[in-house]
Amino acid sequence: MSEHTTDPATERFVAHRNLLFTVAYEMLGSAADAEDVLQETWLRWVEVDLGRVSDARAYLVRITTRQALNRLRTTNRRKETYVGQWLPEPLLTTPDVAEDVELAESVSMALMVVLETLSPTERAVFVLREVFDVAHGEIAAAVGKSPAAVRQIAQRARRHVEARRPRKPVSSSEARAVAESFRRAIESRNPQDFLDVLAPEVVLLGDGGGTKAAPPQPIVGAEKVTRLYLRGSERVDATLTCESTVANGSPALAVRVDGALDGVMSLTVENARITGIYYVRTPEKLTRAEVETPLTLR
């Protein structure tokens, strides 16, 4: 075997790696946990008799789902003692993610936050069925339920998510324009600039992980969010800048203090106004905010 030849197990795993990472990330909301799941998936995959595998993609997705479910149950217990609000880890995504409307919506921070309100099994079923279009029978094998039970879980999860997700997705160009207006408001510190771009019912969620300052509860309303930003900027004894970026397939803002990344603000835009701000400052959740992460539904 030449040094450039890889074995069939490795070839098939590498071919589907981005898909498996996307499945694990959408189930867990954490790139670090998703990488751990992929490592566990690989260890199980190399023990499989490939002669008995008719569909490597389906088989790998099944292993990944099982490992992600195990980890999700553990992390849910961890989140119960988390300091403040827990938000998914923002990912700097490649340009093709933003161009794929279906993919961008599935990894959007708004949807990822809604997925946090599902039970582990509901989340797995929703992600596999609604996002990756996996057949009920395949999902049943992955989550250890009957196909009939999976159909019921899928319907329940879909109703739950639909009641909470943004109603009218906007174009990426409109979202970019609104994000730019918000960036200018932060830099101008003009209250009216904030009120012009924030929806009256805007909700701000912040994640500092106990190591960085962040609101312990959601901040609701344009005036309250504006006051929070203005007070916060007054306290910063350093050069604070915002730059446009793309997180989870959508326009976002990277906040820097003296040039160092301090946080990422993911935004939900509806009717040319910001309705949701997800501000992640926890340092260990920012490791994927400056290096692009490839994601795929296929």
PDB file of C-alpha atoms in Angstrom:
ATOM      1  CA  MET A   1       0.000   0.000   0.000  1.00  0.00           C
ATOM      2  CA  SER A   2       1.447   3.381  -0.967  1.00  0.00           C
ATOM      3  CA  GLU A   3       1.662   6.152   1.587  1.00  0.00           C
ATOM      4  CA  HIS A   4      -1.094   8.023  -0.283  1.00  0.00           C
ATOM      5  CA  THR A   5      -3.599   5.163  -0.145  1.00  0.00           C
ATOM      6  CA  THR A   6      -6.188   5.176   2.628  1.00  0.00           C
ATOM      7  CA  ASP A   7      -8.297   2.264   3.739  1.00  0.00           C
ATOM      8  CA  PRO A   8     -12.021   2.092   2.797  1.00  0.00           C
ATOM      9  CA  ALA A   9     -13.217   2.825   6.361  1.00  0.00           C
ATOM     10  CA  THR A  10     -11.186   6.040   6.504  1.00  0.00           C
ATOM     11  CA  GLU A  11     -12.263   7.111   3.010  1.00  0.00           C
ATOM     12  CA  ARG A  12     -15.945   6.724   3.808  1.00  0.00           C
ATOM     13  CA  PHE A  13     -15.645   8.452   7.159  1.00  0.00           C
ATOM     14  CA  VAL A  14     -13.747  11.416   5.685  1.00  0.00           C
ATOM     15  CA  ALA A  15     -16.256  11.663   2.815  1.00  0.00           C
ATOM     16  CA  HIS A  16     -19.106  12.157   5.298  1.00  0.00           C
ATOM     17  CA  ARG A  17     -17.219  13.977   8.071  1.00  0.00           C
ATOM     18  CA  ASN A  18     -18.722  17.443   7.471  1.00  0.00           C
ATOM     19  CA  LEU A  19     -22.217  15.951   7.422  1.00  0.00           C
ATOM     20  CA  LEU A  20     -21.596  14.039  10.663  1.00  0.00           C
ATOM     21  CA  PHE A  21     -20.217  17.163  12.339  1.00  0.00           C
ATOM     22  CA  THR A  22     -23.309  19.120  11.251  1.00  0.00           C
ATOM     23  CA  VAL A  23     -25.633  16.443  12.660  1.00  0.00           C
ATOM     24  CA  ALA A  24     -23.746  16.371  15.970  1.00  0.00           C
ATOM     25  CA  TYR A  25     -23.526  20.168  16.225  1.00  0.00           C
ATOM     26  CA  GLU A  26     -27.250  20.655  15.554  1.00  0.00           C
ATOM     27  CA  MET A  27     -28.038  18.102  18.248  1.00  0.00           C
ATOM     28  CA  LEU A  28     -25.576  19.506  20.800  1.00  0.00           C
ATOM     29  CA  GLY A  29     -25.026  23.202  20.053  1.00  0.00           C
ATOM     30  CA  SER A  30     -21.341  22.755  20.849  1.00  0.00           C
ATOM     31  CA  ALA A  31     -18.490  22.312  18.389  1.00  0.00           C
ATOM     32  CA  ALA A  32     -16.261  20.802  21.086  1.00  0.00           C
ATOM     33  CA  ASP A  33     -18.886  18.205  21.996  1.00  0.00           C
ATOM     34  CA  ALA A  34     -19.559  17.542  18.300  1.00  0.00           C
ATOM     35  CA  GLU A  35     -15.852  16.830  17.740  1.00  0.00           C
ATOM     36  CA  ASP A  36     -15.876  14.411  20.690  1.00  0.00           C
ATOM     37  CA  VAL A  37     -18.893  12.659  19.181  1.00  0.00           C
ATOM     38  CA  LEU A  38     -17.082  12.320  15.863  1.00  0.00           C
ATOM     39  CA  GLN A  39     -14.121  10.739  17.650  1.00  0.00           C
ATOM     40  CA  GLU A  40     -16.442   8.248  19.362  1.00  0.00           C
ATOM     41  CA  THR A  41     -18.177   7.579  16.034  1.00  0.00           C
ATOM     42  CA  TRP A  42     -14.821   6.870  14.373  1.00  0.00           C
ATOM     43  CA  LEU A  43     -13.801   4.412  17.102  1.00  0.00           C
ATOM     44  CA  ARG A  44     -17.014   2.457  16.554  1.00  0.00           C
ATOM     45  CA  TRP A  45     -16.867   2.734  12.767  1.00  0.00           C
ATOM     46  CA  VAL A  46     -13.433   1.099  12.474  1.00  0.00           C
ATOM     47  CA  GLU A  47     -14.817  -1.952  14.295  1.00  0.00           C
ATOM     48  CA  VAL A  48     -17.634  -2.399  11.751  1.00  0.00           C
ATOM     49  CA  ASP A  49     -17.552  -5.126   9.085  1.00  0.00           C
ATOM     50  CA  LEU A  50     -17.907  -2.957   5.972  1.00  0.00           C
ATOM     51  CA  GLY A  51     -19.023  -5.962   3.948  1.00  0.00           C
ATOM     52  CA  ARG A  52     -22.313  -5.799   5.854  1.00  0.00           C
ATOM     53  CA  VAL A  53     -22.839  -2.056   5.353  1.00  0.00           C
ATOM     54  CA  SER A  54     -24.987  -1.231   2.323  1.00  0.00           C
ATOM     55  CA  ASP A  55     -25.223   2.524   3.015  1.00  0.00           C
ATOM     56  CA  ALA A  56     -22.180   4.011   4.761  1.00  0.00           C
ATOM     57  CA  ARG A  57     -23.766   7.455   5.095  1.00  0.00           C
ATOM     58  CA  ALA A  58     -26.881   6.132   6.852  1.00  0.00           C
ATOM     59  CA  TYR A  59     -24.822   3.851   9.072  1.00  0.00           C
ATOM     60  CA  LEU A  60     -22.467   6.665  10.114  1.00  0.00           C
ATOM     61  CA  VAL A  61     -25.380   9.043  10.793  1.00  0.00           C
ATOM     62  CA  ARG A  62     -26.938   6.356  12.992  1.00  0.00           C
ATOM     63  CA  ILE A  63     -23.736   5.924  15.039  1.00  0.00           C
ATOM     64  CA  THR A  64     -23.307   9.701  15.322  1.00  0.00           C
ATOM     65  CA  THR A  65     -26.901  10.142  16.475  1.00  0.00           C
ATOM     66  CA  ARG A  66     -26.552   7.531  19.202  1.00  0.00           C
ATOM     67  CA  GLN A  67     -23.321   9.067  20.478  1.00  0.00           C
ATOM     68  CA  ALA A  68     -24.765  12.574  20.321  1.00  0.00           C
ATOM     69  CA  LEU A  69     -27.869  11.467  22.230  1.00  0.00           C
ATOM     70  CA  ASN A  70     -25.722   9.987  24.993  1.00  0.00           C
ATOM     71  CA  ARG A  71     -23.722  13.193  25.233  1.00  0.00           C
ATOM     72  CA  LEU A  72     -26.833  15.390  25.026  1.00  0.00           C
ATOM     73  CA  ARG A  73     -28.312  13.723  28.088  1.00  0.00           C
ATOM     74  CA  THR A  74     -25.073  14.402  29.974  1.00  0.00           C
ATOM     75  CA  THR A  75     -24.731  18.006  28.820  1.00  0.00           C
ATOM     76  CA  ASN A  76     -28.364  18.744  29.699  1.00  0.00           C
ATOM     77  CA  ARG A  77     -27.530  17.855  33.302  1.00  0.00           C
ATOM     78  CA  ARG A  78     -24.455  20.095  33.088  1.00  0.00           C
ATOM     79  CA  LYS A  79     -26.547  23.018  31.842  1.00  0.00           C
ATOM     80  CA  GLU A  80     -28.705  22.846  34.967  1.00  0.00           C
ATOM     81  CA  THR A  81     -25.750  24.196  36.976  1.00  0.00           C
ATOM     82  CA  TYR A  82     -24.475  26.568  34.269  1.00  0.00           C
ATOM     83  CA  VAL A  83     -23.934  30.147  35.474  1.00  0.00           C
ATOM     84  CA  GLY A  84     -26.397  32.435  33.685  1.00  0.00           C
ATOM     85  CA  GLN A  85     -27.940  31.660  30.308  1.00  0.00           C
ATOM     86  CA  TRP A  86     -26.548  28.872  28.119  1.00  0.00           C
ATOM     87  CA  LEU A  87     -26.294  29.674  24.414  1.00  0.00           C
ATOM     88  CA  PRO A  88     -25.043  27.499  21.556  1.00  0.00           C
ATOM     89  CA  GLU A  89     -21.476  27.969  20.381  1.00  0.00           C
ATOM     90  CA  PRO A  90     -21.287  30.387  17.417  1.00  0.00           C
ATOM     91  CA  LEU A  91     -19.499  29.111  14.323  1.00  0.00           C
ATOM     92  CA  LEU A  92     -17.820  31.219  11.666  1.00  0.00           C
ATOM     93  CA  THR A  93     -19.289  29.600   8.566  1.00  0.00           C
ATOM     94  CA  THR A  94     -18.144  29.408   4.957  1.00  0.00           C
ATOM     95  CA  PRO A  95     -19.906  31.591   2.334  1.00  0.00           C
ATOM     96  CA  ASP A  96     -21.726  28.610   0.820  1.00  0.00           C
ATOM     97  CA  VAL A  97     -23.623  28.073   4.091  1.00  0.00           C
ATOM     98  CA  ALA A  98     -25.244  31.504   3.865  1.00  0.00           C
ATOM     99  CA  GLU A  99     -26.179  30.829   0.219  1.00  0.00           C
ATOM    100  CA  ASP A 100     -27.949  27.580   1.164  1.00  0.00           C
ATOM    101  CA  VAL A 101     -31.158  28.919   2.714  1.00  0.00           C
ATOM    102  CA  GLU A 102     -32.205  25.557   4.139  1.00  0.00           C
ATOM    103  CA  LEU A 103     -28.813  24.930   5.756  1.00  0.00           C
ATOM    104  CA  ALA A 104     -28.453  28.498   7.056  1.00  0.00           C
ATOM    105  CA  GLU A 105     -31.873  28.342   8.721  1.00  0.00           C
ATOM    106  CA  SER A 106     -31.146  24.939  10.274  1.00  0.00           C
ATOM    107  CA  VAL A 107     -27.973  26.182  12.011  1.00  0.00           C
ATOM    108  CA  SER A 108     -29.235  29.713  12.744  1.00  0.00           C
ATOM    109  CA  MET A 109     -28.806  30.778  16.339  1.00  0.00           C
ATOM    110  CA  ALA A 110     -32.544  31.448  16.570  1.00  0.00           C
ATOM    111  CA  LEU A 111     -33.402  27.835  15.707  1.00  0.00           C
ATOM    112  CA  MET A 112     -30.541  26.405  17.769  1.00  0.00           C
ATOM    113  CA  VAL A 113     -31.894  28.232  20.827  1.00  0.00           C
ATOM    114  CA  VAL A 114     -35.382  26.813  20.190  1.00  0.00           C
ATOM    115  CA  LEU A 115     -33.911  23.301  19.887  1.00  0.00           C
ATOM    116  CA  GLU A 116     -32.584  23.711  23.429  1.00  0.00           C
ATOM    117  CA  THR A 117     -36.194  23.570  24.660  1.00  0.00           C
ATOM    118  CA  LEU A 118     -36.749  20.043  23.262  1.00  0.00           C
ATOM    119  CA  SER A 119     -36.011  16.816  25.102  1.00  0.00           C
ATOM    120  CA  PRO A 120     -32.904  14.939  23.846  1.00  0.00           C
ATOM    121  CA  THR A 121     -34.997  12.418  21.882  1.00  0.00           C
ATOM    122  CA  GLU A 122     -37.276  15.122  20.449  1.00  0.00           C
ATOM    123  CA  ARG A 123     -34.237  17.106  19.354  1.00  0.00           C
ATOM    124  CA  ALA A 124     -32.619  14.097  17.679  1.00  0.00           C
ATOM    125  CA  VAL A 125     -35.833  13.193  15.854  1.00  0.00           C
ATOM    126  CA  PHE A 126     -36.485  16.789  14.767  1.00  0.00           C
ATOM    127  CA  VAL A 127     -32.932  17.305  13.480  1.00  0.00           C
ATOM    128  CA  LEU A 128     -32.840  14.017  11.572  1.00  0.00           C
ATOM    129  CA  ARG A 129     -36.345  14.326  10.105  1.00  0.00           C
ATOM    130  CA  GLU A 130     -36.804  18.050   9.483  1.00  0.00           C
ATOM    131  CA  VAL A 131     -33.235  19.041   8.717  1.00  0.00           C
ATOM    132  CA  PHE A 132     -31.640  15.964   7.152  1.00  0.00           C
ATOM    133  CA  ASP A 133     -34.807  14.307   5.783  1.00  0.00           C
ATOM    134  CA  VAL A 134     -33.915  10.912   7.276  1.00  0.00           C
ATOM    135  CA  ALA A 135     -36.662   8.280   6.926  1.00  0.00           C
ATOM    136  CA  HIS A 136     -38.725   7.426  10.020  1.00  0.00           C
ATOM    137  CA  GLY A 137     -37.427   3.858   9.991  1.00  0.00           C
ATOM    138  CA  GLU A 138     -33.792   4.992   9.986  1.00  0.00           C
ATOM    139  CA  ILE A 139     -34.487   7.449  12.811  1.00  0.00           C
ATOM    140  CA  ALA A 140     -36.185   4.683  14.776  1.00  0.00           C
ATOM    141  CA  ALA A 141     -33.033   2.542  14.517  1.00  0.00           C
ATOM    142  CA  ALA A 142     -30.890   5.487  15.649  1.00  0.00           C
ATOM    143  CA  VAL A 143     -32.945   6.532  18.688  1.00  0.00           C
ATOM    144  CA  GLY A 144     -34.224   3.129  19.793  1.00  0.00           C
ATOM    145  CA  LYS A 145     -37.926   3.804  19.190  1.00  0.00           C
ATOM    146  CA  SER A 146     -40.543   2.281  16.884  1.00  0.00           C
ATOM    147  CA  PRO A 147     -41.270   4.063  13.569  1.00  0.00           C
ATOM    148  CA  ALA A 148     -44.783   4.863  14.847  1.00  0.00           C
ATOM    149  CA  ALA A 149     -43.366   6.465  17.999  1.00  0.00           C
ATOM    150  CA  VAL A 150     -40.868   8.425  15.898  1.00  0.00           C
ATOM    151  CA  ARG A 151     -43.708   9.842  13.761  1.00  0.00           C
ATOM    152  CA  GLN A 152     -45.522  11.040  16.892  1.00  0.00           C
ATOM    153  CA  ILE A 153     -42.341  12.546  18.366  1.00  0.00           C
ATOM    154  CA  ALA A 154     -41.578  14.257  15.042  1.00  0.00           C
ATOM    155  CA  GLN A 155     -45.043  15.838  14.885  1.00  0.00           C
ATOM    156  CA  ARG A 156     -44.848  17.011  18.506  1.00  0.00           C
ATOM    157  CA  ALA A 157     -41.352  18.462  18.040  1.00  0.00           C
ATOM    158  CA  ARG A 158     -42.335  20.184  14.781  1.00  0.00           C
ATOM    159  CA  ARG A 159     -45.340  21.882  16.435  1.00  0.00           C
ATOM    160  CA  HIS A 160     -43.164  22.981  19.348  1.00  0.00           C
ATOM    161  CA  VAL A 161     -40.483  24.456  17.080  1.00  0.00           C
ATOM    162  CA  GLU A 162     -42.897  26.110  14.638  1.00  0.00           C
ATOM    163  CA  ALA A 163     -44.597  27.934  17.516  1.00  0.00           C
ATOM    164  CA  ARG A 164     -41.273  29.461  18.594  1.00  0.00           C
ATOM    165  CA  ARG A 165     -39.140  30.028  15.493  1.00  0.00           C
ATOM    166  CA  PRO A 166     -39.076  33.365  13.588  1.00  0.00           C
ATOM    167  CA  ARG A 167     -42.076  33.702  11.304  1.00  0.00           C
ATOM    168  CA  LYS A 168     -40.586  35.445   8.260  1.00  0.00           C
ATOM    169  CA  PRO A 169     -37.001  34.638   7.263  1.00  0.00           C
ATOM    170  CA  VAL A 170     -35.370  37.592   5.486  1.00  0.00           C
ATOM    171  CA  SER A 171     -32.852  37.678   2.666  1.00  0.00           C
ATOM    172  CA  SER A 172     -29.177  37.656   3.569  1.00  0.00           C
ATOM    173  CA  SER A 173     -28.760  41.117   1.974  1.00  0.00           C
ATOM    174  CA  GLU A 174     -31.501  42.580   4.208  1.00  0.00           C
ATOM    175  CA  ALA A 175     -30.015  40.895   7.266  1.00  0.00           C
ATOM    176  CA  ARG A 176     -26.570  42.292   6.392  1.00  0.00           C
ATOM    177  CA  ALA A 177     -27.979  45.804   6.045  1.00  0.00           C
ATOM    178  CA  VAL A 178     -29.702  45.596   9.440  1.00  0.00           C
ATOM    179  CA  ALA A 179     -26.558  44.173  11.082  1.00  0.00           C
ATOM    180  CA  GLU A 180     -24.574  47.087   9.628  1.00  0.00           C
ATOM    181  CA  SER A 181     -27.087  49.571  11.044  1.00  0.00           C
ATOM    182  CA  PHE A 182     -26.747  47.928  14.452  1.00  0.00           C
ATOM    183  CA  ARG A 183     -22.945  48.056  14.198  1.00  0.00           C
ATOM    184  CA  ARG A 184     -23.123  51.794  13.523  1.00  0.00           C
ATOM    185  CA  ALA A 185     -25.494  52.252  16.475  1.00  0.00           C
ATOM    186  CA  ILE A 186     -23.061  50.523  18.834  1.00  0.00           C
ATOM    187  CA  GLU A 187     -20.177  52.664  17.617  1.00  0.00           C
ATOM    188  CA  SER A 188     -22.151  55.949  17.596  1.00  0.00           C
ATOM    189  CA  ARG A 189     -23.692  55.308  21.040  1.00  0.00           C
ATOM    190  CA  ASN A 190     -26.685  57.317  19.872  1.00  0.00           C
ATOM    191  CA  PRO A 191     -29.867  56.024  21.575  1.00  0.00           C
ATOM    192  CA  GLN A 192     -32.043  56.853  18.570  1.00  0.00           C
ATOM    193  CA  ASP A 193     -29.810  54.783  16.273  1.00  0.00           C
ATOM    194  CA  PHE A 194     -30.528  51.778  18.503  1.00  0.00           C
ATOM    195  CA  LEU A 195     -34.263  52.417  18.601  1.00  0.00           C
ATOM    196  CA  ASP A 196     -34.356  52.733  14.798  1.00  0.00           C
ATOM    197  CA  VAL A 197     -32.922  49.235  14.261  1.00  0.00           C
ATOM    198  CA  LEU A 198     -34.300  47.305  17.256  1.00  0.00           C
ATOM    199  CA  ALA A 199     -37.832  45.883  17.164  1.00  0.00           C
ATOM    200  CA  PRO A 200     -39.922  47.100  20.131  1.00  0.00           C
ATOM    201  CA  GLU A 201     -40.154  43.501  21.445  1.00  0.00           C
ATOM    202  CA  VAL A 202     -36.463  42.639  20.835  1.00  0.00           C
ATOM    203  CA  VAL A 203     -35.001  39.985  23.180  1.00  0.00           C
ATOM    204  CA  LEU A 204     -31.335  39.930  24.205  1.00  0.00           C
ATOM    205  CA  LEU A 205     -29.805  36.707  25.544  1.00  0.00           C
ATOM    206  CA  GLY A 206     -26.249  36.778  26.860  1.00  0.00           C
ATOM    207  CA  ASP A 207     -23.831  33.964  27.699  1.00  0.00           C
ATOM    208  CA  GLY A 208     -20.795  34.807  29.824  1.00  0.00           C
ATOM    209  CA  GLY A 209     -20.364  31.363  31.363  1.00  0.00           C
ATOM    210  CA  GLY A 210     -19.607  32.867  34.768  1.00  0.00           C
ATOM    211  CA  THR A 211     -16.300  34.300  33.530  1.00  0.00           C
ATOM    212  CA  LYS A 212     -17.556  37.328  31.561  1.00  0.00           C
ATOM    213  CA  ALA A 213     -20.332  39.759  32.441  1.00  0.00           C
ATOM    214  CA  ALA A 214     -23.659  38.878  30.806  1.00  0.00           C
ATOM    215  CA  PRO A 215     -27.327  39.391  31.734  1.00  0.00           C
ATOM    216  CA  PRO A 216     -28.469  36.490  33.925  1.00  0.00           C
ATOM    217  CA  GLN A 217     -31.972  36.703  32.440  1.00  0.00           C
ATOM    218  CA  PRO A 218     -33.334  37.735  29.016  1.00  0.00           C
ATOM    219  CA  ILE A 219     -33.543  41.497  28.442  1.00  0.00           C
ATOM    220  CA  VAL A 220     -36.802  42.345  26.669  1.00  0.00           C
ATOM    221  CA  GLY A 221     -37.659  45.592  24.893  1.00  0.00           C
ATOM    222  CA  ALA A 222     -35.782  48.075  22.702  1.00  0.00           C
ATOM    223  CA  GLU A 223     -35.347  50.705  25.412  1.00  0.00           C
ATOM    224  CA  LYS A 224     -33.965  48.233  27.968  1.00  0.00           C
ATOM    225  CA  VAL A 225     -31.555  46.728  25.428  1.00  0.00           C
ATOM    226  CA  THR A 226     -30.416  50.212  24.396  1.00  0.00           C
ATOM    227  CA  ARG A 227     -29.753  51.225  28.026  1.00  0.00           C
ATOM    228  CA  LEU A 228     -27.792  48.021  28.582  1.00  0.00           C
ATOM    229  CA  TYR A 229     -25.485  48.699  25.619  1.00  0.00           C
ATOM    230  CA  LEU A 230     -24.975  52.357  26.484  1.00  0.00           C
ATOM    231  CA  ARG A 231     -24.154  51.558  30.130  1.00  0.00           C
ATOM    232  CA  GLY A 232     -21.857  48.732  29.092  1.00  0.00           C
ATOM    233  CA  SER A 233     -19.906  50.854  26.615  1.00  0.00           C
ATOM    234  CA  GLU A 234     -19.400  53.571  29.250  1.00  0.00           C
ATOM    235  CA  ARG A 235     -17.746  51.057  31.562  1.00  0.00           C
ATOM    236  CA  VAL A 236     -15.247  49.783  28.992  1.00  0.00           C
ATOM    237  CA  ASP A 237     -11.898  51.443  29.612  1.00  0.00           C
ATOM    238  CA  ALA A 238     -10.468  50.266  26.288  1.00  0.00           C
ATOM    239  CA  THR A 239     -10.984  50.537  22.546  1.00  0.00           C
ATOM    240  CA  LEU A 240     -14.220  48.745  21.682  1.00  0.00           C
ATOM    241  CA  THR A 241     -14.917  47.950  18.039  1.00  0.00           C
ATOM    242  CA  CYS A 242     -17.482  45.883  16.130  1.00  0.00           C
ATOM    243  CA  GLU A 243     -16.907  44.207  12.796  1.00  0.00           C
ATOM    244  CA  SER A 244     -19.245  42.363  10.486  1.00  0.00           C
ATOM    245  CA  THR A 245     -18.911  38.602  10.372  1.00  0.00           C
ATOM    246  CA  VAL A 246     -21.018  35.541   9.562  1.00  0.00           C
ATOM    247  CA  ALA A 247     -22.036  33.213  12.371  1.00  0.00           C
ATOM    248  CA  ASN A 248     -24.108  30.101  11.749  1.00  0.00           C
ATOM    249  CA  GLY A 249     -24.835  31.167   8.187  1.00  0.00           C
ATOM    250  CA  SER A 250     -26.225  34.584   9.123  1.00  0.00           C
ATOM    251  CA  PRO A 251     -24.817  38.119   9.452  1.00  0.00           C
ATOM    252  CA  ALA A 252     -23.406  38.776  12.921  1.00  0.00           C
ATOM    253  CA  LEU A 253     -21.081  41.141  14.749  1.00  0.00           C
ATOM    254  CA  ALA A 254     -17.723  40.309  16.274  1.00  0.00           C
ATOM    255  CA  VAL A 255     -16.995  42.549  19.264  1.00  0.00           C
ATOM    256  CA  ARG A 256     -13.350  43.333  19.961  1.00  0.00           C
ATOM    257  CA  VAL A 257     -11.742  45.007  22.955  1.00  0.00           C
ATOM    258  CA  ASP A 258      -8.306  46.406  22.151  1.00  0.00           C
ATOM    259  CA  GLY A 259      -8.305  44.164  19.072  1.00  0.00           C
ATOM    260  CA  ALA A 260      -8.967  40.899  20.949  1.00  0.00           C
ATOM    261  CA  LEU A 261     -12.223  39.025  20.277  1.00  0.00           C
ATOM    262  CA  ASP A 262     -14.526  39.597  23.248  1.00  0.00           C
ATOM    263  CA  GLY A 263     -17.792  38.153  21.924  1.00  0.00           C
ATOM    264  CA  VAL A 264     -20.044  37.359  18.994  1.00  0.00           C
ATOM    265  CA  MET A 265     -23.516  38.813  18.535  1.00  0.00           C
ATOM    266  CA  SER A 266     -25.777  36.695  16.344  1.00  0.00           C
ATOM    267  CA  LEU A 267     -28.913  38.503  15.195  1.00  0.00           C
ATOM    268  CA  THR A 268     -32.442  37.540  14.208  1.00  0.00           C
ATOM    269  CA  VAL A 269     -33.986  39.980  11.748  1.00  0.00           C
ATOM    270  CA  GLU A 270     -37.690  40.280  10.926  1.00  0.00           C
ATOM    271  CA  ASN A 271     -39.364  43.107   8.999  1.00  0.00           C
ATOM    272  CA  ALA A 272     -36.078  45.057   8.768  1.00  0.00           C
ATOM    273  CA  ARG A 273     -35.697  45.163  12.560  1.00  0.00           C
ATOM    274  CA  ILE A 274     -33.704  43.064  15.018  1.00  0.00           C
ATOM    275  CA  THR A 275     -35.971  40.816  17.095  1.00  0.00           C
ATOM    276  CA  GLY A 276     -33.290  38.636  18.704  1.00  0.00           C
ATOM    277  CA  ILE A 277     -29.703  39.226  19.890  1.00  0.00           C
ATOM    278  CA  TYR A 278     -27.621  36.265  21.060  1.00  0.00           C
ATOM    279  CA  TYR A 279     -24.432  37.556  22.647  1.00  0.00           C
ATOM    280  CA  VAL A 280     -21.827  34.889  23.445  1.00  0.00           C
ATOM    281  CA  ARG A 281     -18.812  36.056  25.484  1.00  0.00           C
ATOM    282  CA  THR A 282     -17.727  32.788  27.120  1.00  0.00           C
ATOM    283  CA  PRO A 283     -14.087  32.383  25.960  1.00  0.00           C
ATOM    284  CA  GLU A 284     -14.233  28.614  25.370  1.00  0.00           C
ATOM    285  CA  LYS A 285     -17.253  29.126  23.105  1.00  0.00           C
ATOM    286  CA  LEU A 286     -15.377  31.501  20.802  1.00  0.00           C
ATOM    287  CA  THR A 287     -12.758  29.080  19.457  1.00  0.00           C
ATOM    288  CA  ARG A 288     -14.740  28.559  16.212  1.00  0.00           C
ATOM    289  CA  ALA A 289     -15.595  32.235  15.741  1.00  0.00           C
ATOM    290  CA  GLU A 290     -12.493  33.114  13.709  1.00  0.00           C
ATOM    291  CA  VAL A 291     -11.807  29.907  11.762  1.00  0.00           C
ATOM    292  CA  GLU A 292     -14.397  28.786   9.207  1.00  0.00           C
ATOM    293  CA  THR A 293     -16.270  25.570   9.942  1.00  0.00           C
ATOM    294  CA  PRO A 294     -17.618  23.678   6.886  1.00  0.00           C
ATOM    295  CA  LEU A 295     -21.199  22.435   7.334  1.00  0.00           C
ATOM    296  CA  THR A 296     -23.450  20.448   5.026  1.00  0.00           C
ATOM    297  CA  LEU A 297     -26.846  18.737   4.904  1.00  0.00           C
ATOM    298  CA  ARG A 298     -25.640  16.125   2.413  1.00  0.00           C
TER     299      ARG A 298
END
